[in-house]
XYZ file of C-alpha atoms in Angstrom:
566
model
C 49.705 -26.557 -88.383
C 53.238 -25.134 -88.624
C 55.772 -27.414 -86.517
C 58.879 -25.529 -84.982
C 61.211 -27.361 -86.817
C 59.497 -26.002 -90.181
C 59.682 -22.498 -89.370
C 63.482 -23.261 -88.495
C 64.245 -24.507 -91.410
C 62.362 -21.619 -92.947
C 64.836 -19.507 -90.876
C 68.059 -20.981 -92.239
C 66.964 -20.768 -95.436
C 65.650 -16.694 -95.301
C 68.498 -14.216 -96.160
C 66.509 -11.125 -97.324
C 66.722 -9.381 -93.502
C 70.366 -8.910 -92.153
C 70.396 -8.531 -88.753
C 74.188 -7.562 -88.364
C 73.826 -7.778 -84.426
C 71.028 -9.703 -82.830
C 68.759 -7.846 -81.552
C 66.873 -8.407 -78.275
C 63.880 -11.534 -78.503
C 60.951 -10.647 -77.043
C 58.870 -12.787 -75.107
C 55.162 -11.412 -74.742
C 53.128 -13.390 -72.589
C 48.995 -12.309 -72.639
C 46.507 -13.735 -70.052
C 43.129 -13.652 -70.916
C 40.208 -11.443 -68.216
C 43.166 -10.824 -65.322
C 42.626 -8.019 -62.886
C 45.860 -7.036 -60.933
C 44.755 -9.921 -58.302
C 47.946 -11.005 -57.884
C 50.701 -11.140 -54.789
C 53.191 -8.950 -56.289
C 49.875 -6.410 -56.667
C 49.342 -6.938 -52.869
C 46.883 -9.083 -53.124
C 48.336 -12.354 -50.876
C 45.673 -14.161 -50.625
C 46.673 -15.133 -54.660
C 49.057 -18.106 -55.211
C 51.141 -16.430 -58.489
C 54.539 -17.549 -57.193
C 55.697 -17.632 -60.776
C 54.512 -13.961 -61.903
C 55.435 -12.626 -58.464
C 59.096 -13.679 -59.281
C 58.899 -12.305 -62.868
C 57.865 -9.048 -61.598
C 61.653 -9.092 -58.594
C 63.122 -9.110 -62.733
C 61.850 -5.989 -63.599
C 58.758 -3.566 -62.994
C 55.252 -3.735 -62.243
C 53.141 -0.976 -63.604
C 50.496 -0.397 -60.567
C 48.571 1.901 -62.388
C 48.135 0.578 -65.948
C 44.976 0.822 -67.922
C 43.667 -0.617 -70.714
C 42.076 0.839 -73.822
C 38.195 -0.759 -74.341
C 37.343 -3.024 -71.898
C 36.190 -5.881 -73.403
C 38.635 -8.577 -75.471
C 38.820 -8.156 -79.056
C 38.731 -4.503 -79.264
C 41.595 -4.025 -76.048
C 43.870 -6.961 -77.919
C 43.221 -5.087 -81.377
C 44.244 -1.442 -79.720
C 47.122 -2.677 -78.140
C 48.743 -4.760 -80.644
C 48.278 -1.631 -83.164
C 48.683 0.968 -81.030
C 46.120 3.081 -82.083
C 43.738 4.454 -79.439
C 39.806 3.388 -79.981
C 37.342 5.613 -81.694
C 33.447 5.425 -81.443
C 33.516 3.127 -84.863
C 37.256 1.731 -84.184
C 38.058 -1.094 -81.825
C 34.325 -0.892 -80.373
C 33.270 -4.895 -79.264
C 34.874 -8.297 -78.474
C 34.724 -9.334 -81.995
C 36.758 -6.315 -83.071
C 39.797 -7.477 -85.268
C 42.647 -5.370 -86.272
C 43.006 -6.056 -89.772
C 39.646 -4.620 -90.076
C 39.217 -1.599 -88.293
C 43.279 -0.851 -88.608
C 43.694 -2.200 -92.147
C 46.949 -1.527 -93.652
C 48.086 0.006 -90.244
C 51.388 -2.575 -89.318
C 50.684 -4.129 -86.295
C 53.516 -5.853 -83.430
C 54.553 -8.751 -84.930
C 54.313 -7.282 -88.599
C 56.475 -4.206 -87.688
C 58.862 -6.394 -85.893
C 58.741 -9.166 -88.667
C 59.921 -6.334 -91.065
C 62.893 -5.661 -88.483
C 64.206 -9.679 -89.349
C 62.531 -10.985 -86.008
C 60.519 -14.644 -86.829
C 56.898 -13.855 -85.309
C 54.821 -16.427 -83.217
C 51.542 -16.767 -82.064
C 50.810 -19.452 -79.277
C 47.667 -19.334 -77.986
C 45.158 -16.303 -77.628
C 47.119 -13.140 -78.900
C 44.381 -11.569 -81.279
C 40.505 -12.640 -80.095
C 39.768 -14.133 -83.721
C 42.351 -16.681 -84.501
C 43.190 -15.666 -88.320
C 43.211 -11.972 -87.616
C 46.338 -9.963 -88.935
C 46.920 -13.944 -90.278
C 50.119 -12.738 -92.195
C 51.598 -10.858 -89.246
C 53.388 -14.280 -88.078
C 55.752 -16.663 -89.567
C 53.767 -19.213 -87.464
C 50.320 -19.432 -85.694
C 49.352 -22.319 -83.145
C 45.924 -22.532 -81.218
C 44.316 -25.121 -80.114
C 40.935 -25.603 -78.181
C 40.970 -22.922 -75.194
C 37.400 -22.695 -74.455
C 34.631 -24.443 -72.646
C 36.757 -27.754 -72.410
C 34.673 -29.959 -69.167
C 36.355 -33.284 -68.295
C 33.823 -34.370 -65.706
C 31.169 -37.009 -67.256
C 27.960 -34.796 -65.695
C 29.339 -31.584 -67.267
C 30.158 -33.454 -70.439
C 26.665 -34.585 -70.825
C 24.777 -31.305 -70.653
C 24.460 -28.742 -73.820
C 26.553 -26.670 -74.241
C 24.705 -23.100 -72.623
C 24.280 -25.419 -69.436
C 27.082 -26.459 -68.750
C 28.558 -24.706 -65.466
C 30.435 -21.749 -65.535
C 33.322 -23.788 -63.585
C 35.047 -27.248 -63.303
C 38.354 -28.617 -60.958
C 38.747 -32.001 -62.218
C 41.656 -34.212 -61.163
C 43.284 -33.855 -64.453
C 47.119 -33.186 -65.481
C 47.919 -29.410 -66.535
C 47.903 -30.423 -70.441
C 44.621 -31.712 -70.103
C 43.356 -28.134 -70.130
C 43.639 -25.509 -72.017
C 46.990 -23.477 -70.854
C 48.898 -27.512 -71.187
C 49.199 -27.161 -75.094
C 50.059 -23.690 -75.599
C 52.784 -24.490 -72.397
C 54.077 -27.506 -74.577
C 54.100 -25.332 -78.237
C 56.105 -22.868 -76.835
C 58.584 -25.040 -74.454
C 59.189 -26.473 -78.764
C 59.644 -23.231 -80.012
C 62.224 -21.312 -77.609
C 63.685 -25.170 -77.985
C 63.800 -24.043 -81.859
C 64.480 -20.851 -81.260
C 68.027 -21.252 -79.339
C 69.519 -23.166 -82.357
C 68.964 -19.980 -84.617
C 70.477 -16.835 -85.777
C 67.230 -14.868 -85.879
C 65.818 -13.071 -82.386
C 61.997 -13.942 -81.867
C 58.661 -11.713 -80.894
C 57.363 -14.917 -79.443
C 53.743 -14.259 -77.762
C 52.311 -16.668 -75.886
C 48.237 -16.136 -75.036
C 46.755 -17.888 -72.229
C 42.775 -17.485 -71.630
C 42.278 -18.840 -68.045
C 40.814 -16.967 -66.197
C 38.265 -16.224 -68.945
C 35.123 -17.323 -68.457
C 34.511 -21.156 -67.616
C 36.663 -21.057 -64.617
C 38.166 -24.591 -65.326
C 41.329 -25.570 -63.888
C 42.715 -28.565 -62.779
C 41.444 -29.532 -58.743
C 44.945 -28.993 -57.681
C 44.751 -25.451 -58.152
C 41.333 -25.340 -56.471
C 42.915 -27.196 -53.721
C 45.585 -23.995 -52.989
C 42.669 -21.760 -51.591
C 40.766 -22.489 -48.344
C 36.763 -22.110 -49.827
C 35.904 -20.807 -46.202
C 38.395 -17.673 -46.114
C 37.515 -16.705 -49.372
C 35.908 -13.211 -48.919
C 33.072 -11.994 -50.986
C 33.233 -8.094 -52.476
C 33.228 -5.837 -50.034
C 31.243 -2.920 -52.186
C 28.295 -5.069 -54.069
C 26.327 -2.457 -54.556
C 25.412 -0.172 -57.237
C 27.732 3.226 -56.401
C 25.877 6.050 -55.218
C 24.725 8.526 -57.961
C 26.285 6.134 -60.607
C 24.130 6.422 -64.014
C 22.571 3.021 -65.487
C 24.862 3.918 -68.325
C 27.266 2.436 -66.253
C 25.617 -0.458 -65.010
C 25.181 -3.834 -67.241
C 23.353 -7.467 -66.688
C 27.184 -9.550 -67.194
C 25.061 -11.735 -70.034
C 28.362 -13.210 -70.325
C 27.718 -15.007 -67.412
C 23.576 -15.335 -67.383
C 23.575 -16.196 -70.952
C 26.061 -18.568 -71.479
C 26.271 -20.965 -68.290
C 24.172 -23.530 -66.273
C 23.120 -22.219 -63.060
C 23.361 -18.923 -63.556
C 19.914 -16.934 -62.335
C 18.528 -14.815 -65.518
C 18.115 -11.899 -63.203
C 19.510 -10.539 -59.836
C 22.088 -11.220 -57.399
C 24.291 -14.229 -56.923
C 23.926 -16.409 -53.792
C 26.910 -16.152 -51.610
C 27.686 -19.730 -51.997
C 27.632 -19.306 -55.711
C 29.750 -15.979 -55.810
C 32.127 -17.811 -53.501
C 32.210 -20.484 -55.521
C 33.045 -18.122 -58.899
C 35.642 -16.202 -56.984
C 37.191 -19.801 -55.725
C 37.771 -20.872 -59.582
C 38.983 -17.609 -60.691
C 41.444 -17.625 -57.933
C 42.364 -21.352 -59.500
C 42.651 -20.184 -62.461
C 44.936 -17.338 -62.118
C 47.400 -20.205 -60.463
C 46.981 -21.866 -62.893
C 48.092 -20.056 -65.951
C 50.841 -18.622 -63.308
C 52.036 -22.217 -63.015
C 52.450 -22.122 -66.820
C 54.237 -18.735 -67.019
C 56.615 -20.520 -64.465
C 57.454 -23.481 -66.884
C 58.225 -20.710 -69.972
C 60.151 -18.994 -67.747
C 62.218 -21.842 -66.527
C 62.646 -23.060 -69.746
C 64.222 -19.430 -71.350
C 66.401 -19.687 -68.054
C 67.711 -23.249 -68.663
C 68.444 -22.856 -72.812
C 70.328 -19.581 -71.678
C 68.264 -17.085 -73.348
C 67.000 -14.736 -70.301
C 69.885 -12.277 -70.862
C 68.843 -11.490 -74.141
C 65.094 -11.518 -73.549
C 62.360 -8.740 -72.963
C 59.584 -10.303 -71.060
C 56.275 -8.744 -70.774
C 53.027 -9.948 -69.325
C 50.166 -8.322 -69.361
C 45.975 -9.200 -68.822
C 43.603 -7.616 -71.727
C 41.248 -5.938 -69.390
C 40.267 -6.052 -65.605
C 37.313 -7.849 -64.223
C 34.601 -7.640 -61.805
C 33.913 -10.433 -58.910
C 30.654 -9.086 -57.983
C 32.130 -5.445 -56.835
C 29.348 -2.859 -57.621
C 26.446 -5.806 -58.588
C 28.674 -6.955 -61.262
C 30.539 -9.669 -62.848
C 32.479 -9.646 -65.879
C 33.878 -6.933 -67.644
C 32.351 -4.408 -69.701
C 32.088 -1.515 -67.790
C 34.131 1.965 -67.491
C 34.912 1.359 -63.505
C 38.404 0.523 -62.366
C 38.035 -2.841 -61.974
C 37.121 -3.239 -65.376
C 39.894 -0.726 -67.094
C 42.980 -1.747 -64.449
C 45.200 -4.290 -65.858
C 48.361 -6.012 -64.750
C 51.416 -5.427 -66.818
C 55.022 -6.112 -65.806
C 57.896 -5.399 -68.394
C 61.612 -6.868 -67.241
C 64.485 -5.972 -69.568
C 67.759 -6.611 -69.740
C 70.036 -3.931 -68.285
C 67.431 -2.542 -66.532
C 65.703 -1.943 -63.084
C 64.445 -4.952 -61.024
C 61.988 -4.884 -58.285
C 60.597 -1.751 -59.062
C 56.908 -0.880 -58.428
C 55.735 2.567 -60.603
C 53.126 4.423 -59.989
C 53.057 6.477 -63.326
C 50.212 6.601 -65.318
C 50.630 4.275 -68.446
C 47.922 2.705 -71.144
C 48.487 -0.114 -73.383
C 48.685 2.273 -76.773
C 52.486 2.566 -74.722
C 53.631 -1.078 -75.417
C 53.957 -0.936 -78.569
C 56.473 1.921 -78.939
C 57.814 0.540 -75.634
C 59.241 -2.670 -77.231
C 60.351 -0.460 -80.295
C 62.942 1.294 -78.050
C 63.818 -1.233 -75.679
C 64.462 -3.618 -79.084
C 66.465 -0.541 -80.598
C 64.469 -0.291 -84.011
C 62.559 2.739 -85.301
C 59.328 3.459 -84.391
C 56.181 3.109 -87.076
C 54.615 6.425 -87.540
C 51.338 6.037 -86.216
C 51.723 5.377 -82.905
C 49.679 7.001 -80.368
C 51.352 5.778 -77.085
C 54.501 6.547 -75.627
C 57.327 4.720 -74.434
C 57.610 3.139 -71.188
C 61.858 3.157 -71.395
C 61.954 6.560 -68.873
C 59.638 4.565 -65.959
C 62.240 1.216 -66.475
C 65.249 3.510 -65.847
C 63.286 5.528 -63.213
C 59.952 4.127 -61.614
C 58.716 7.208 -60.480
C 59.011 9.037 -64.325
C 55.428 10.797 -64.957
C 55.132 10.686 -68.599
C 51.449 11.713 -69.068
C 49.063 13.833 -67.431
C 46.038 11.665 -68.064
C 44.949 8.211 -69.594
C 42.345 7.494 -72.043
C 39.785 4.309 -72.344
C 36.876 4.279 -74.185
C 33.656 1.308 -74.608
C 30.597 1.737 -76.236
C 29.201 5.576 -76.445
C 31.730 6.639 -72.858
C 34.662 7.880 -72.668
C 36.742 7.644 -69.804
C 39.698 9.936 -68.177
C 42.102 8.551 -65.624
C 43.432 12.038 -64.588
C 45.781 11.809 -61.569
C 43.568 10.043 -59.033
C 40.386 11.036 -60.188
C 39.022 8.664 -62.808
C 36.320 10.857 -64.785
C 33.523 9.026 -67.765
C 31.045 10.822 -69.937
C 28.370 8.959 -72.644
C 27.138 10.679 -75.378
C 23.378 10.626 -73.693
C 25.262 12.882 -71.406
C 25.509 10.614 -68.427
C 28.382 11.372 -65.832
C 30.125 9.552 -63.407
C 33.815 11.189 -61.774
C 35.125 9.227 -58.428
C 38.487 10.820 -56.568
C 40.799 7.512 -55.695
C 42.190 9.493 -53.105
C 39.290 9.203 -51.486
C 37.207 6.307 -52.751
C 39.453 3.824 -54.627
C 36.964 1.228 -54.841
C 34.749 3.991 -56.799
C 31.320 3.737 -54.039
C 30.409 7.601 -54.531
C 29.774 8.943 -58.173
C 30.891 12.780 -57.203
C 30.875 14.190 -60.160
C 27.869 16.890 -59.406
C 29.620 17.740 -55.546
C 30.500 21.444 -55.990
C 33.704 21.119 -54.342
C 34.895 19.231 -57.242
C 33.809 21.653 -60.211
C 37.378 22.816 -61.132
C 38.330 19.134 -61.436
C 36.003 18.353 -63.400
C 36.085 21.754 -65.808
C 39.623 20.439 -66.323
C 39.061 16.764 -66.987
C 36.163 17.520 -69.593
C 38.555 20.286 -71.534
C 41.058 18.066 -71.366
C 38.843 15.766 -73.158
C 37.856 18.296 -75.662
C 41.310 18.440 -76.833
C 41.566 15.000 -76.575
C 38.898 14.198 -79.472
C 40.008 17.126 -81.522
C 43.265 15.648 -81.571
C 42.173 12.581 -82.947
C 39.916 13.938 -85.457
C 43.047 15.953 -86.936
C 45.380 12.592 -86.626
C 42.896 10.326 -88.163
C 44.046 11.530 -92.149
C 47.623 10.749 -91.016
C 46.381 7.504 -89.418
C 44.544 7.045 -93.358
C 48.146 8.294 -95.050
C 50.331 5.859 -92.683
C 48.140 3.049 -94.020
C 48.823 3.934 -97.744
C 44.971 5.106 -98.150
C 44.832 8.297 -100.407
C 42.257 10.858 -100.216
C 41.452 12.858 -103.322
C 39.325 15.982 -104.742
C 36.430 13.615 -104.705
C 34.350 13.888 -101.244
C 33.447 10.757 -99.173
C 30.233 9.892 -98.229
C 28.149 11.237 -95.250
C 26.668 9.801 -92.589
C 23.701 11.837 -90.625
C 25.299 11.138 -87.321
C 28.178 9.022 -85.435
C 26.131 6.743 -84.002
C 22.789 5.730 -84.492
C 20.248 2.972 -82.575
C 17.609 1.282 -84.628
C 14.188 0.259 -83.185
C 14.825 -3.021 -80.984
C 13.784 -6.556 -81.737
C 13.093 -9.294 -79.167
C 14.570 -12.626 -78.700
C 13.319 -14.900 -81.333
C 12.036 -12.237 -84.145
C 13.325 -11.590 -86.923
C 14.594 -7.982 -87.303
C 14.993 -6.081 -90.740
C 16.391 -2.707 -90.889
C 17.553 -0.569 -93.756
C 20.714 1.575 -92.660
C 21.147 3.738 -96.572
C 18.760 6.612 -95.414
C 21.405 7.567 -92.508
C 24.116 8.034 -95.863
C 24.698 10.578 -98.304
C 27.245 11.246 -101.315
C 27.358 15.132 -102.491
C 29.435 13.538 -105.449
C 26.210 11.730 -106.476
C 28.493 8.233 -106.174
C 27.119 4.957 -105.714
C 27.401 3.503 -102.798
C 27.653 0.134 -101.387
C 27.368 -1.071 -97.673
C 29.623 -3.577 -96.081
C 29.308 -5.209 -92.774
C 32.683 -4.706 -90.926
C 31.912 -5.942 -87.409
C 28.856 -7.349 -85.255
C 27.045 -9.807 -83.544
C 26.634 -13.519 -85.431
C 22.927 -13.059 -85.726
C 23.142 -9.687 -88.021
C 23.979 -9.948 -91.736
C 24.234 -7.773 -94.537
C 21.654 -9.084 -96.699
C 21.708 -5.931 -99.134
C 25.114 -4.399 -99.732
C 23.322 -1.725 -102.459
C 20.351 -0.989 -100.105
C 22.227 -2.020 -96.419
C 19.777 -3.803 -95.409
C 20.613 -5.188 -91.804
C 18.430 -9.024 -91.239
C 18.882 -11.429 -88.599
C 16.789 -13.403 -85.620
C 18.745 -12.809 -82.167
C 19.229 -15.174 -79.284
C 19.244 -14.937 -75.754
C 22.430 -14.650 -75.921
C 22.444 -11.669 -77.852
C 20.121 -9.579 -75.107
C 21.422 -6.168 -74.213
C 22.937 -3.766 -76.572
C 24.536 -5.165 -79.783
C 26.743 -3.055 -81.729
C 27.604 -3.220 -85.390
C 30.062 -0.945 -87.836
C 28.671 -0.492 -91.010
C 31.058 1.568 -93.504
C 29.757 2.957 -96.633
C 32.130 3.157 -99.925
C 31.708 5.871 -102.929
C 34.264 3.456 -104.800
C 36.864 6.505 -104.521
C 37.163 7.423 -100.968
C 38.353 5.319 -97.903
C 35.179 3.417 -96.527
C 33.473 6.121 -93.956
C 31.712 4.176 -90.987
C 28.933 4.699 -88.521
C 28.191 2.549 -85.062
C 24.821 1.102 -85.477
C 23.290 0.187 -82.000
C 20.205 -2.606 -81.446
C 18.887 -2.923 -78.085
C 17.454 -6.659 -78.322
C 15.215 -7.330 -75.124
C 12.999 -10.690 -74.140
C 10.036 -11.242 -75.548
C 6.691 -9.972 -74.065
């Protein structure tokens, strides 16, 4: 483990970057599975006292959206900027280095600029992703820690899905990544060099364990369950999904069906907790980059990875292509500009990354997809786009004005007008009286995927990959789902019969994402093996690229509906 005093030293001793004037730091603060349930959202019932006050610095984006819905992929989009595709940035073990290899990400691009790079805490979803993007990586244990003696003595799947013991702040998981970076802007003051310092904190992921004296904030009684908990009228199963997150992985959890109230109550209390919790740690950063004297020179911007659902439309969890899932909090306060602003422009997250580009005043890498956010800090009520993108699994969805507009590839449609229906109840998307709006939101999307499919060489070229006379390989389709396997069997499945080289190349297979259980136990043949879990029920997703040896690896999405057994 890197210590701050190492990486200063490194500092002092690095002269290959001149920085003739310092340029901004940046300070980019990431909490883990938070919906905009916070007061300076509107929501009062929240104690964020901390965040709230953050947000009087600068602006809050009301209507930002996420990219993919679910952690790895979103945190992998957003630090690259690259929109997802059907085999990029697809599940929650999506990593960047992977599916966006040689593409610079954040930190790298700023590292290249002369800023020293730091990771506290959740940033990326797999710890050694895009590794050499940072001069310094800390994280220590953020998930499933129980301090109670009857929680510590169950295995691990049974152990509850929440916990409020009387415990210090550090005796969780947001108290060591507080402490690491507290050392680091310490470290940071005595140097030369500005800093892209991110800072990742995972409550209120999934256990919702917080010390009691957050619990303690919110009256259990006047906690209100979801007003809509009920599958949306018309809405397509496509859109609907069993939160295994939740069923699978917790004690106490029914396998099937509703929550109790007492239980949903009891959810909603420590999520509640937890946001006040990691707010209370926000507060201490903060605090601290006001008392060393480095506010005036710092960009701060916080932002959750994806919404969440608290039992709104029979759900928990994220996952899914509704508002609740794709809204995200994100607040950006910059020196010299706007405070208490409030914007309701639509923005995505492929915009932070050329965002912090301007507002740092270095160039721009060439691949970026988003735009910058600069017009909506000087003016709140900019419009920069006329519609959003977000994408999980085989939909895609279209925030278009208010309407919010998804399609799968089985053809499944869902289109709900927030003007109207903001909690998304009514799937209208077949009521004549909305035909033109959707005729526009579906060509829209037309152009939308034909633009990608011409960027996606230049996306190749940016990333130093070369593409000769020689033609790739072929897959049969995009996407393709191979027969399903129950919990507890073994599954076997050849994937080379889907591929095809017209250059009469070899070929060889390589696993680039997926579920734990799969394996590539055949690189020549692709031959898929594995036994899944409960765990695993549901639709599991895997990207299998295929490689001529000449040609960029081509990949296909390779779906496996595992079920119970009979």
């Amino acid at each position: 483990m890197n210590r701050p005093w190492m990486w200063m030293l490194a500092l002092l001793l690095w002269g290959s970057v001149s920085v003739a004037e310092k340029n901004p730091n940046i300070l980019f603060i990431s909490i883990d599975d938070l919906r905009p349930e916070l007061g300076c959202y509107g929501n009062q019932k929240i104690q964020s006292p901390h965040i709230d006050a953050l947000a009087s610095e600068g602006t809050v984006f009301e209507e930002a959206y996420c990219q993919v819905p679910v952690c790895g992929a979103s945190r992998a989009s957003l630090m690259t900027g690259l929109y997802p595709t059907e085999n990029r940035f697809v599940t929650y073990y999506s990593k960047a280095e992977t599916d966006a290899k040689g593409i610079p990400d954040i930190p790298t691009w700023f590292k290249q600029q002369g800023y020293i790079t730091i990771s506290n805490g959740k940033i990326y979803h797999d710890r050694n992703d895009s590794a050499d993007s940072w001069d310094k990586i800390f994280r220590s244990k953020d998930y499933k820690i129980y301090h109670l003696p009857e929680n510590l003595a169950l295995p691990e799947k049974r152990q509850p899905a929440f916990e409020g013991a009387d415990v210090d702040d550090m005796a969780y998981a947001g108290g060591p990544v507080l402490q690491e970076t507290i050392a680091d802007l310490r470290a940071a003051k005595e140097t030369d060099k500005p800093f892209f310092l991110a800072v990742g904190f995972t409550k209120p992921h999934l256990p919702f364990n917080a010390p009691k004296k957050y619990w303690d904030l919110y009256d259990r009684a006047a906690i209100q369950l979801a007003e809509n908990p009920f599958v949306p009228e018309g809405a397509p199963l496509e859109a609907m999904h069993e939160w295994n997150e939740l069923r699978n992985m917790y004690g106490g959890i029914p396998t099937q069906g509703p929550l109790s109230d007492e239980l949903a109550r009891t959810l909603i209390h420590g999520y509640y907790a937890c946001v006040s919790y990691s707010d209370a740690m926000v507060g201490r950063i903060l605090d601290e980059l006001d008392l060393l004297g480095l506010r005036e020179n710092t960009i701060v911007v916080l932002w959750g990875d994806h919404g969440w659902q608290l039992g709104e439309h029979t759900l928990w969890c994220k996952h899914a292509l509704f508002r609740t899932s794709l809204r995200s909090p994100l607040i950006i306060s910059a020196p010299g500009f706007q405070k208490k602003q409030h914007s309701q422009s639509l923005v995505e997250f492929v915009d932070i990354y050329p965002t912090l580009c301007e507002l740092a005043g270095v160039d721009m890498p060439g691949h970026l997809d988003g735009v910058s956010l600069v017009p909506v800090l000087e003016q709140s009520d900019a419009s920069l786009k006329e519609a959003i993108y977000g994408r999980y699994h085989s939909g895609d969805s279209i925030k278009m004005g208010s309407y919010q507009y998804t399609e799968w590839s089985s053809g499944a449609r869902m289109l709900y007008d927030h003007t109207q229906d903001e909690d998304e109840n009514i799937n209208v998307v077949d009521d004549p009286a909305y035909a033109n709006v959707v005729e526009k939101i579906t060509k829209w999307l037309a152009d939308f995927r034909l633009q990608r499919e011409e960027k996606e060489p230049l996306i190749l070229a940016a990333a130093g990959i070369k593409i000769g006379d020689n033609r790739p390989p072929v897959w049969q389709k995009r996407t393709a789902k191979l027969e399903q396997t129950g919990v507890g069997i073994p599954f076997s499945n050849y994937v080379n019969w889907l591929a095809s080289d017209k250059d009469g190349d070899a070929l060889v297979y390589s696993l680039d994402s997926g579920p734990e259980w799969i394996t590539l136990a055949n690189a020549t043949n692709g031959l898929l093996e594995g036994t899944p879990t409960s765990e695993h029920m549901g639709e599991n997703v895997c990207i299998i690229s295929v490689s001529d040896g000449v040609n960029p690896p081509v990949s296909i999405r390779i779906e496996i509906d595992v079920v119970k057994q009979p």
